[in-house]
PDB file of C-alpha atoms (C1' of nucleotides) in Angstrom:
ATOM      1  CA  UNK A   1     152.343-115.669-195.720  1.00 67.00           C
ATOM      2  CA  UNK A   2     151.265-112.144-196.285  1.00 83.00           C
ATOM      3  CA  UNK A   3     153.880-109.916-197.818  1.00 85.00           C
ATOM      4  CA  UNK A   4     153.168-106.658-199.602  1.00 89.00           C
ATOM      5  CA  UNK A   5     151.223-108.181-202.524  1.00 87.00           C
ATOM      6  CA  UNK A   6     148.983-110.207-200.221  1.00 85.00           C
ATOM      7  CA  UNK A   7     148.399-107.244-197.913  1.00 89.00           C
ATOM      8  CA  UNK A   8     147.652-104.934-200.842  1.00 90.00           C
ATOM      9  CA  UNK A   9     145.312-107.541-202.364  1.00 89.00           C
ATOM     10  CA  UNK A  10     143.509-107.723-199.033  1.00 90.00           C
ATOM     11  CA  UNK A  11     143.396-103.956-198.601  1.00 92.00           C
ATOM     12  CA  UNK A  12     142.004-103.373-202.071  1.00 92.00           C
ATOM     13  CA  UNK A  13     139.523-106.197-201.561  1.00 91.00           C
ATOM     14  CA  UNK A  14     138.038-104.917-198.308  1.00 94.00           C
ATOM     15  CA  UNK A  15     138.149-101.212-199.184  1.00 95.00           C
ATOM     16  CA  UNK A  16     134.902-101.036-201.212  1.00 96.00           C
ATOM     17  CA  UNK A  17     133.052-102.946-198.485  1.00 96.00           C
ATOM     18  CA  UNK A  18     134.234-100.586-195.730  1.00 96.00           C
ATOM     19  CA  UNK A  19     134.403 -97.070-197.153  1.00 97.00           C
ATOM     20  CA  UNK A  20     131.603 -94.854-195.890  1.00 96.00           C
ATOM     21  CA  UNK A  21     130.227 -97.583-193.638  1.00 97.00           C
ATOM     22  CA  UNK A  22     129.685 -97.138-189.922  1.00 98.00           C
ATOM     23  CA  UNK A  23     130.974 -99.632-187.371  1.00 97.00           C
ATOM     24  CA  UNK A  24     127.895-101.200-185.786  1.00 98.00           C
ATOM     25  CA  UNK A  25     129.755-103.518-183.413  1.00 96.00           C
ATOM     26  CA  UNK A  26     133.147-105.079-182.746  1.00 95.00           C
ATOM     27  CA  UNK A  27     133.599-108.427-181.045  1.00 94.00           C
ATOM     28  CA  UNK A  28     136.963-109.620-179.759  1.00 93.00           C
ATOM     29  CA  UNK A  29     136.891-113.402-179.543  1.00 92.00           C
ATOM     30  CA  UNK A  30     140.606-113.923-178.828  1.00 90.00           C
ATOM     31  CA  UNK A  31     142.517-110.881-177.536  1.00 90.00           C
ATOM     32  CA  UNK A  32     145.899-112.595-177.402  1.00 88.00           C
ATOM     33  CA  UNK A  33     147.554-111.697-180.680  1.00 89.00           C
ATOM     34  CA  UNK A  34     151.139-110.482-180.948  1.00 87.00           C
ATOM     35  CA  UNK A  35     150.102-107.732-178.565  1.00 88.00           C
ATOM     36  CA  UNK A  36     146.888-108.014-176.566  1.00 88.00           C
ATOM     37  CA  UNK A  37     143.946-106.326-178.243  1.00 91.00           C
ATOM     38  CA  UNK A  38     142.828-103.296-176.220  1.00 92.00           C
ATOM     39  CA  UNK A  39     139.592-104.297-174.441  1.00 92.00           C
ATOM     40  CA  UNK A  40     138.342-100.764-175.089  1.00 93.00           C
ATOM     41  CA  UNK A  41     138.555-101.316-178.866  1.00 94.00           C
ATOM     42  CA  UNK A  42     134.867-102.209-179.380  1.00 95.00           C
ATOM     43  CA  UNK A  43     133.786 -99.070-177.556  1.00 96.00           C
ATOM     44  CA  UNK A  44     136.335 -96.883-179.353  1.00 95.00           C
ATOM     45  CA  UNK A  45     135.178 -98.072-182.778  1.00 96.00           C
ATOM     46  CA  UNK A  46     131.439 -98.188-182.227  1.00 96.00           C
ATOM     47  CA  UNK A  47     129.455 -95.787-184.437  1.00 97.00           C
ATOM     48  CA  UNK A  48     132.661 -94.559-186.058  1.00 97.00           C
ATOM     49  CA  UNK A  49     132.514 -93.882-189.793  1.00 98.00           C
ATOM     50  CA  UNK A  50     135.212 -95.513-191.922  1.00 97.00           C
ATOM     51  CA  UNK A  51     136.908 -92.783-193.907  1.00 97.00           C
ATOM     52  CA  UNK A  52     139.921 -94.466-195.437  1.00 95.00           C
ATOM     53  CA  UNK A  53     141.416 -97.928-195.924  1.00 95.00           C
ATOM     54  CA  UNK A  54     145.144 -97.437-196.413  1.00 94.00           C
ATOM     55  CA  UNK A  55     148.348 -99.394-196.217  1.00 93.00           C
ATOM     56  CA  UNK A  56     151.875 -98.729-195.019  1.00 93.00           C
ATOM     57  CA  UNK A  57     154.228-101.621-195.672  1.00 91.00           C
ATOM     58  CA  UNK A  58     152.446-104.693-194.391  1.00 91.00           C
ATOM     59  CA  UNK A  59     150.166-102.705-192.110  1.00 93.00           C
ATOM     60  CA  UNK A  60     146.556-102.091-193.118  1.00 93.00           C
ATOM     61  CA  UNK A  61     145.278 -98.761-191.789  1.00 94.00           C
ATOM     62  CA  UNK A  62     141.546 -98.395-191.281  1.00 95.00           C
ATOM     63  CA  UNK A  63     140.940 -94.764-190.526  1.00 96.00           C
ATOM     64  CA  UNK A  64     137.783 -93.742-188.703  1.00 96.00           C
ATOM     65  CA  UNK A  65     136.678 -90.406-187.261  1.00 95.00           C
ATOM     66  CA  UNK A  66     138.602 -90.536-183.994  1.00 93.00           C
ATOM     67  CA  UNK A  67     141.667 -92.553-184.943  1.00 94.00           C
ATOM     68  CA  UNK A  68     143.102 -95.446-186.886  1.00 95.00           C
ATOM     69  CA  UNK A  69     142.848 -99.199-186.573  1.00 94.00           C
ATOM     70  CA  UNK A  70     146.311-100.573-187.331  1.00 93.00           C
ATOM     71  CA  UNK A  71     146.134-104.150-188.528  1.00 93.00           C
ATOM     72  CA  UNK A  72     148.942-106.589-189.293  1.00 92.00           C
ATOM     73  CA  UNK A  73     148.352-110.077-190.688  1.00 90.00           C
ATOM     74  CA  UNK A  74     151.515-111.592-189.250  1.00 87.00           C
ATOM     75  CA  UNK A  75     152.256-114.736-191.180  1.00 80.00           C
ATOM     76  CA  UNK A  76     148.963-116.595-191.164  1.00 85.00           C
ATOM     77  CA  UNK A  77     146.415-113.791-190.951  1.00 88.00           C
ATOM     78  CA  UNK A  78     143.638-113.112-193.419  1.00 89.00           C
ATOM     79  CA  UNK A  79     140.612-110.832-193.563  1.00 92.00           C
ATOM     80  CA  UNK A  80     137.289-111.828-194.994  1.00 91.00           C
ATOM     81  CA  UNK A  81     134.092-110.014-195.758  1.00 93.00           C
ATOM     82  CA  UNK A  82     131.249-112.350-194.881  1.00 93.00           C
ATOM     83  CA  UNK A  83     127.575-112.605-194.253  1.00 94.00           C
ATOM     84  CA  UNK A  84     126.921-112.494-190.474  1.00 94.00           C
ATOM     85  CA  UNK A  85     124.955-115.736-190.642  1.00 94.00           C
ATOM     86  CA  UNK A  86     128.056-117.671-191.718  1.00 91.00           C
ATOM     87  CA  UNK A  87     129.281-119.723-188.742  1.00 90.00           C
ATOM     88  CA  UNK A  88     132.432-118.514-187.015  1.00 90.00           C
ATOM     89  CA  UNK A  89     135.518-120.529-187.765  1.00 88.00           C
ATOM     90  CA  UNK A  90     138.224-121.541-185.362  1.00 85.00           C
ATOM     91  CA  UNK A  91     140.768-118.682-185.173  1.00 88.00           C
ATOM     92  CA  UNK A  92     138.304-115.955-186.161  1.00 92.00           C
ATOM     93  CA  UNK A  93     139.727-113.628-183.502  1.00 93.00           C
ATOM     94  CA  UNK A  94     137.999-110.314-184.186  1.00 94.00           C
ATOM     95  CA  UNK A  95     134.741-109.458-185.935  1.00 95.00           C
ATOM     96  CA  UNK A  96     133.567-106.047-187.066  1.00 96.00           C
ATOM     97  CA  UNK A  97     129.930-105.722-188.041  1.00 97.00           C
ATOM     98  CA  UNK A  98     129.236-102.925-190.495  1.00 97.00           C
ATOM     99  CA  UNK A  99     126.164-100.750-190.763  1.00 97.00           C
ATOM    100  CA  UNK A 100     125.355-102.335-194.125  1.00 96.00           C
ATOM    101  CA  UNK A 101     125.069-105.731-192.434  1.00 95.00           C
ATOM    102  CA  UNK A 102     128.262-107.440-193.611  1.00 96.00           C
ATOM    103  CA  UNK A 103     131.091-108.496-191.328  1.00 95.00           C
ATOM    104  CA  UNK A 104     134.853-108.113-191.502  1.00 95.00           C
ATOM    105  CA  UNK A 105     136.530-111.082-189.800  1.00 94.00           C
ATOM    106  CA  UNK A 106     140.177-111.401-188.830  1.00 93.00           C
ATOM    107  CA  UNK A 107     141.350-115.012-189.005  1.00 90.00           C
ATOM    108  CA  UNK A 108     144.857-115.806-187.777  1.00 89.00           C
ATOM    109  CA  UNK A 109     145.770-119.353-186.656  1.00 87.00           C
ATOM    110  CA  UNK A 110     149.292-118.491-185.532  1.00 85.00           C
ATOM    111  CA  UNK A 111     148.356-115.223-183.877  1.00 88.00           C
ATOM    112  CA  UNK A 112     151.439-113.320-185.019  1.00 87.00           C
ATOM    113  CA  UNK A 113     149.153-110.567-186.252  1.00 90.00           C
ATOM    114  CA  UNK A 114     148.191-107.363-184.512  1.00 92.00           C
ATOM    115  CA  UNK A 115     145.143-105.159-184.063  1.00 93.00           C
ATOM    116  CA  UNK A 116     145.991-101.796-182.545  1.00 93.00           C
ATOM    117  CA  UNK A 117     144.248 -98.487-181.966  1.00 93.00           C
ATOM    118  CA  UNK A 118     146.026 -95.210-182.582  1.00 93.00           C
ATOM    119  CA  UNK A 119     144.832 -91.654-182.276  1.00 93.00           C
ATOM    120  CA  UNK A 120     146.773 -89.228-184.411  1.00 88.00           C
ATOM    121  CA  UNK A 121     148.910 -89.586-187.512  1.00 91.00           C
ATOM    122  CA  UNK A 122     149.591 -93.309-188.146  1.00 91.00           C
ATOM    123  CA  UNK A 123     153.048 -92.380-189.414  1.00 90.00           C
ATOM    124  CA  UNK A 124     153.930 -91.409-185.843  1.00 90.00           C
ATOM    125  CA  UNK A 125     153.042 -94.806-184.378  1.00 90.00           C
ATOM    126  CA  UNK A 126     156.197 -96.470-182.968  1.00 88.00           C
ATOM    127  CA  UNK A 127     155.714 -99.464-185.281  1.00 89.00           C
ATOM    128  CA  UNK A 128     155.480 -97.267-188.376  1.00 91.00           C
ATOM    129  CA  UNK A 129     157.771 -94.356-187.548  1.00 89.00           C
ATOM    130  CA  UNK A 130     161.016 -96.051-188.544  1.00 87.00           C
ATOM    131  CA  UNK A 131     159.828 -97.833-191.674  1.00 91.00           C
ATOM    132  CA  UNK A 132     161.776 -97.458-194.892  1.00 92.00           C
ATOM    133  CA  UNK A 133     160.299 -96.372-198.244  1.00 93.00           C
ATOM    134  CA  UNK A 134     157.486 -98.130-200.066  1.00 93.00           C
ATOM    135  CA  UNK A 135     159.069-100.287-202.790  1.00 94.00           C
ATOM    136  CA  UNK A 136     156.525 -99.127-205.376  1.00 94.00           C
ATOM    137  CA  UNK A 137     156.972 -95.425-204.611  1.00 93.00           C
ATOM    138  CA  UNK A 138     159.259 -93.172-206.678  1.00 91.00           C
ATOM    139  CA  UNK A 139     161.756 -92.633-203.854  1.00 91.00           C
ATOM    140  CA  UNK A 140     162.728 -96.316-203.966  1.00 94.00           C
ATOM    141  CA  UNK A 141     165.345 -97.043-206.605  1.00 95.00           C
ATOM    142  CA  UNK A 142     168.857 -98.360-207.133  1.00 95.00           C
ATOM    143  CA  UNK A 143     170.440 -95.137-205.947  1.00 95.00           C
ATOM    144  CA  UNK A 144     168.588 -95.398-202.656  1.00 94.00           C
ATOM    145  CA  UNK A 145     169.507 -99.077-202.166  1.00 95.00           C
ATOM    146  CA  UNK A 146     173.106 -98.442-203.081  1.00 95.00           C
ATOM    147  CA  UNK A 147     173.394 -95.541-200.685  1.00 94.00           C
ATOM    148  CA  UNK A 148     171.605 -97.345-197.850  1.00 94.00           C
ATOM    149  CA  UNK A 149     173.826-100.407-198.157  1.00 94.00           C
ATOM    150  CA  UNK A 150     177.245 -98.736-198.058  1.00 91.00           C
ATOM    151  CA  UNK A 151     179.435-100.223-195.313  1.00 89.00           C
ATOM    152  CA  UNK A 152     176.749-102.788-194.504  1.00 91.00           C
ATOM    153  CA  UNK A 153     178.167-106.281-194.199  1.00 89.00           C
ATOM    154  CA  UNK A 154     174.857-108.078-193.846  1.00 90.00           C
ATOM    155  CA  UNK A 155     173.835-110.366-196.726  1.00 92.00           C
ATOM    156  CA  UNK A 156     171.693-108.750-199.366  1.00 94.00           C
ATOM    157  CA  UNK A 157     168.692-110.997-198.696  1.00 93.00           C
ATOM    158  CA  UNK A 158     168.148-110.096-195.030  1.00 92.00           C
ATOM    159  CA  UNK A 159     169.044-106.532-196.004  1.00 94.00           C
ATOM    160  CA  UNK A 160     166.112-106.150-198.398  1.00 94.00           C
ATOM    161  CA  UNK A 161     163.856-107.984-195.937  1.00 92.00           C
ATOM    162  CA  UNK A 162     164.638-105.365-193.283  1.00 92.00           C
ATOM    163  CA  UNK A 163     161.579-103.100-193.058  1.00 91.00           C
ATOM    164  CA  UNK A 164     163.767-100.170-192.062  1.00 91.00           C
ATOM    165  CA  UNK A 165     165.480-100.479-195.447  1.00 94.00           C
ATOM    166  CA  UNK A 166     162.371-101.063-197.546  1.00 94.00           C
ATOM    167  CA  UNK A 167     158.933-102.270-196.475  1.00 93.00           C
ATOM    168  CA  UNK A 168     156.879-105.186-197.699  1.00 90.00           C
ATOM    169  CA  UNK A 169     159.569-107.547-198.985  1.00 91.00           C
ATOM    170  CA  UNK A 170     159.287-110.857-197.122  1.00 88.00           C
ATOM    171  CA  UNK A 171     160.968-114.169-197.670  1.00 89.00           C
ATOM    172  CA  UNK A 172     159.162-115.237-200.839  1.00 88.00           C
ATOM    173  CA  UNK A 173     159.645-112.042-202.816  1.00 90.00           C
ATOM    174  CA  UNK A 174     163.187-111.463-201.542  1.00 92.00           C
ATOM    175  CA  UNK A 175     164.130-114.859-202.996  1.00 92.00           C
ATOM    176  CA  UNK A 176     162.343-114.112-206.252  1.00 92.00           C
ATOM    177  CA  UNK A 177     163.716-110.589-206.683  1.00 94.00           C
ATOM    178  CA  UNK A 178     167.300-111.764-206.147  1.00 95.00           C
ATOM    179  CA  UNK A 179     166.796-114.482-208.741  1.00 95.00           C
ATOM    180  CA  UNK A 180     165.464-111.963-211.271  1.00 95.00           C
ATOM    181  CA  UNK A 181     168.382-109.646-210.534  1.00 96.00           C
ATOM    182  CA  UNK A 182     170.945-112.487-210.773  1.00 95.00           C
ATOM    183  CA  UNK A 183     172.352-111.691-207.332  1.00 95.00           C
ATOM    184  CA  UNK A 184     173.472-114.378-204.880  1.00 94.00           C
ATOM    185  CA  UNK A 185     171.412-114.017-201.680  1.00 93.00           C
ATOM    186  CA  UNK A 186     174.498-114.377-199.482  1.00 92.00           C
ATOM    187  CA  UNK A 187     176.425-111.544-201.086  1.00 93.00           C
ATOM    188  CA  UNK A 188     177.269-108.732-198.738  1.00 93.00           C
ATOM    189  CA  UNK A 189     174.936-105.764-199.330  1.00 94.00           C
ATOM    190  CA  UNK A 190     177.772-103.273-199.123  1.00 93.00           C
ATOM    191  CA  UNK A 191     179.718-105.053-201.852  1.00 92.00           C
ATOM    192  CA  UNK A 192     177.121-104.779-204.570  1.00 95.00           C
ATOM    193  CA  UNK A 193     177.651-102.254-207.349  1.00 95.00           C
ATOM    194  CA  UNK A 194     175.364 -99.368-208.150  1.00 96.00           C
ATOM    195  CA  UNK A 195     174.362-101.016-211.428  1.00 96.00           C
ATOM    196  CA  UNK A 196     173.372-104.238-209.719  1.00 96.00           C
ATOM    197  CA  UNK A 197     171.394-102.313-207.102  1.00 96.00           C
ATOM    198  CA  UNK A 198     169.565-100.631-209.998  1.00 96.00           C
ATOM    199  CA  UNK A 199     168.665-104.029-211.333  1.00 96.00           C
ATOM    200  CA  UNK A 200     167.648-105.282-207.886  1.00 96.00           C
ATOM    201  CA  UNK A 201     165.331-102.321-207.252  1.00 95.00           C
ATOM    202  CA  UNK A 202     163.666-102.912-210.618  1.00 95.00           C
ATOM    203  CA  UNK A 203     163.369-106.646-209.920  1.00 95.00           C
ATOM    204  CA  UNK A 204     161.753-106.014-206.533  1.00 94.00           C
ATOM    205  CA  UNK A 205     159.216-103.709-208.161  1.00 95.00           C
ATOM    206  CA  UNK A 206     158.563-106.134-211.023  1.00 94.00           C
ATOM    207  CA  UNK A 207     157.928-109.132-208.815  1.00 92.00           C
ATOM    208  CA  UNK A 208     155.714-107.193-206.392  1.00 92.00           C
ATOM    209  CA  UNK A 209     153.656-105.589-209.185  1.00 92.00           C
ATOM    210  CA  UNK A 210     153.157-108.900-210.934  1.00 91.00           C
ATOM    211  CA  UNK A 211     152.214-110.649-207.681  1.00 90.00           C
ATOM    212  CA  UNK A 212     149.632-107.944-206.953  1.00 89.00           C
ATOM    213  CA  UNK A 213     148.158-108.488-210.432  1.00 88.00           C
ATOM    214  CA  UNK A 214     147.743-112.185-209.629  1.00 84.00           C
ATOM    215  CA  UNK A 215     146.194-111.521-206.216  1.00 75.00           C
ATOM    216  CA  UNK A 216     149.260-112.578-204.223  1.00 72.00           C
ATOM    217  CA  UNK A 217     150.696-116.029-203.525  1.00 68.00           C
ATOM    218  CA  UNK A 218     148.801-118.714-201.664  1.00 66.00           C
ATOM    219  CA  UNK A 219     151.163-121.304-200.184  1.00 64.00           C
ATOM    220  CA  UNK A 220     149.326-122.545-197.143  1.00 60.00           C
ATOM    221  CA  UNK A 221     146.583-120.346-195.917  1.00 62.00           C
ATOM    222  CA  UNK A 222     146.480-116.945-197.549  1.00 68.00           C
ATOM    223  CA  UNK A 223     143.043-116.089-198.928  1.00 72.00           C
ATOM    224  CA  UNK A 224     141.618-112.869-200.297  1.00 74.00           C
ATOM    225  CA  UNK A 225     138.731-111.024-198.721  1.00 77.00           C
ATOM    226  CA  UNK A 226     136.296-113.185-200.726  1.00 78.00           C
ATOM    227  CA  UNK A 227     137.962-116.433-199.671  1.00 76.00           C
ATOM    228  CA  UNK A 228     139.704-116.999-203.032  1.00 74.00           C
ATOM    229  CA  UNK A 229     143.404-117.899-203.106  1.00 74.00           C
ATOM    230  CA  UNK A 230     146.084-115.835-204.847  1.00 74.00           C
ATOM    231  CA  UNK A 231     147.488-117.240-208.078  1.00 69.00           C
ATOM    232  CA  UNK A 232     151.062-115.974-208.135  1.00 74.00           C
ATOM    233  CA  UNK A 233     152.524-119.149-206.560  1.00 73.00           C
ATOM    234  CA  UNK A 234     152.706-120.862-209.944  1.00 75.00           C
ATOM    235  CA  UNK A 235     154.923-118.030-211.202  1.00 81.00           C
ATOM    236  CA  UNK A 236     157.557-118.417-208.489  1.00 87.00           C
ATOM    237  CA  UNK A 237     160.985-119.204-209.974  1.00 91.00           C
ATOM    238  CA  UNK A 238     162.930-120.353-206.925  1.00 91.00           C
ATOM    239  CA  UNK A 239     160.862-120.169-203.730  1.00 89.00           C
ATOM    240  CA  UNK A 240     160.174-123.682-202.370  1.00 86.00           C
ATOM    241  CA  UNK A 241     161.668-125.218-205.513  1.00 88.00           C
ATOM    242  CA  UNK A 242     164.828-126.814-204.091  1.00 88.00           C
ATOM    243  CA  UNK A 243     166.024-129.596-206.390  1.00 87.00           C
ATOM    244  CA  UNK A 244     163.952-128.411-209.340  1.00 89.00           C
ATOM    245  CA  UNK A 245     165.603-127.156-212.511  1.00 92.00           C
ATOM    246  CA  UNK A 246     166.272-123.427-212.790  1.00 93.00           C
ATOM    247  CA  UNK A 247     163.811-121.984-215.330  1.00 93.00           C
ATOM    248  CA  UNK A 248     166.664-120.064-216.942  1.00 95.00           C
ATOM    249  CA  UNK A 249     169.629-122.464-217.067  1.00 96.00           C
ATOM    250  CA  UNK A 250     168.403-125.846-215.825  1.00 93.00           C
ATOM    251  CA  UNK A 251     170.768-126.084-212.857  1.00 93.00           C
ATOM    252  CA  UNK A 252     169.243-127.504-209.668  1.00 91.00           C
ATOM    253  CA  UNK A 253     167.784-124.847-207.371  1.00 91.00           C
ATOM    254  CA  UNK A 254     169.548-124.882-204.030  1.00 90.00           C
ATOM    255  CA  UNK A 255     168.241-124.328-200.546  1.00 88.00           C
ATOM    256  CA  UNK A 256     170.229-122.732-197.745  1.00 88.00           C
ATOM    257  CA  UNK A 257     169.527-120.921-194.511  1.00 86.00           C
ATOM    258  CA  UNK A 258     170.294-117.241-194.260  1.00 87.00           C
ATOM    259  CA  UNK A 259     169.328-115.121-191.277  1.00 82.00           C
ATOM    260  CA  UNK A 260     167.220-118.032-189.974  1.00 82.00           C
ATOM    261  CA  UNK A 261     165.178-118.011-193.164  1.00 87.00           C
ATOM    262  CA  UNK A 262     164.936-120.574-195.962  1.00 88.00           C
ATOM    263  CA  UNK A 263     166.734-119.262-198.961  1.00 91.00           C
ATOM    264  CA  UNK A 264     166.365-120.567-202.505  1.00 91.00           C
ATOM    265  CA  UNK A 265     168.620-119.663-205.392  1.00 92.00           C
ATOM    266  CA  UNK A 266     170.230-120.824-208.611  1.00 94.00           C
ATOM    267  CA  UNK A 267     173.959-121.245-207.980  1.00 93.00           C
ATOM    268  CA  UNK A 268     174.689-120.624-211.662  1.00 95.00           C
ATOM    269  CA  UNK A 269     172.480-117.612-212.415  1.00 96.00           C
ATOM    270  CA  UNK A 270     173.004-115.838-209.108  1.00 95.00           C
ATOM    271  CA  UNK A 271     176.467-114.547-208.246  1.00 94.00           C
TER     272      UNK A 271
ATOM    273  C1'  DA B   1     175.616 -98.587-185.196  1.00 65.44           C
ATOM    274  C1'  DC B   2     175.294-103.255-186.702  1.00 65.44           C
ATOM    275  C1'  DT B   3     174.604-107.965-186.507  1.00 65.44           C
ATOM    276  C1'  DG B   4     172.830-112.324-185.449  1.00 65.44           C
ATOM    277  C1'  DG B   5     169.956-115.102-182.507  1.00 65.44           C
ATOM    278  C1'  DC B   6     165.677-115.785-179.985  1.00 65.44           C
ATOM    279  C1'  DT B   7     160.857-115.485-179.479  1.00 65.44           C
ATOM    280  C1'  DC B   8     155.820-115.614-179.993  1.00 65.44           C
ATOM    281  C1'  DC B   9     152.071-119.525-182.162  1.00 65.44           C
ATOM    282  C1'  DT B  10     149.567-123.400-184.590  1.00 65.44           C
ATOM    283  C1'  DG B  11     149.160-126.682-188.194  1.00 65.44           C
ATOM    284  C1'  DA B  12     151.167-129.392-191.853  1.00 65.44           C
ATOM    285  C1'  DG B  13     153.932-132.997-193.083  1.00 65.44           C
ATOM    286  C1'  DG B  14     157.312-136.656-192.478  1.00 65.44           C
ATOM    287  C1'  DG B  15     159.114-140.736-190.110  1.00 65.44           C
ATOM    288  C1'  DC B  16     158.222-144.795-187.751  1.00 65.44           C
TER     289       DC B  16
ATOM    290  C1'  DT C   1     145.938-144.776-187.081  1.00 65.44           C
ATOM    291  C1'  DG C   2     148.642-142.192-184.056  1.00 65.44           C
ATOM    292  C1'  DC C   3     152.359-140.038-181.933  1.00 65.44           C
ATOM    293  C1'  DC C   4     156.337-137.146-181.933  1.00 65.44           C
ATOM    294  C1'  DC C   5     159.423-134.170-184.137  1.00 65.44           C
ATOM    295  C1'  DT C   6     160.623-130.419-187.237  1.00 65.44           C
ATOM    296  C1'  DC C   7     159.616-126.619-189.845  1.00 65.44           C
ATOM    297  C1'  DA C   8     157.279-122.464-191.544  1.00 65.44           C
ATOM    298  C1'  DG C   9     157.818-117.217-190.739  1.00 65.44           C
ATOM    299  C1'  DG C  10     157.104-111.085-189.500  1.00 65.44           C
ATOM    300  C1'  DA C  11     159.464-108.430-186.893  1.00 65.44           C
ATOM    301  C1'  DG C  12     160.320-106.737-182.140  1.00 65.44           C
ATOM    302  C1'  DC C  13     163.695-107.338-178.835  1.00 65.44           C
ATOM    303  C1'  DC C  14     168.116-108.116-176.818  1.00 65.44           C
ATOM    304  C1'  DA C  15     172.982-109.174-176.155  1.00 65.44           C
ATOM    305  C1'  DG C  16     177.484-108.753-177.837  1.00 65.44           C
TER     306       DG C  16
END
DNA sequence: ACTGGCTCCTGAGGGC
DNA sequence: TGCCCTCAGGAGCCAG
């Protein structure tokens, strides 16, 4: 399930294949994603030169001459760079053929992803305008988290998963970061001290940086642009480890539901 | 202004 | 072997 590390792994993987290339053709095979793909997209992109492959939160931004292709992988999406002769797979919903001959294919079985066209500054797009800071940027720290959480009663886990608070932290890394910080996922965000928010901000950055180094986490279907899985899954301390011994104290990892999401934590290490 | 619940979708996995 | 059920989840949207 693509969170920031998986999206960044994908972005960095496709970037060298796209930069400076021209879009030769775009084929929409299944327009019904989270929002319908604009039928004009192939025409809008044709002959456009790819100038930048960026990222904002979990959105990949492919900037061409006249605008930006905004791409979200949802929970089951992946992008691959392939040879055009490779047969299409089920759920290959959109295909971009590049001037150099390779193809960029969007594969997304659950179709929670999105492929949108935007002319103008991507930061002004309604989906991006209200996003919180990037967790790996200097403006994200304990002071910010502490300030943003005052008088908020929501549990800390859904709080850090809220993209208006900070982008890119999904269920896996929220669980992991709270474990590293020793904070119980159900604790009210507004009742966490400045010092513990410092530790949480650092833990979020640590777990995301490390996951990016390992190419993200592959649980079910995430693959990199070359089809390889990510290798961070084996470094997860609590996620999907209910009943296993805590790596720090040996207590059984517990599973609970918080904000309709599976939550894993060590009842002894996390308070 | 917040908060929690619902929703989209398909495939994996478990029970019988 | 096959069928049915449950669960997984990003994030917009809505009601209270």
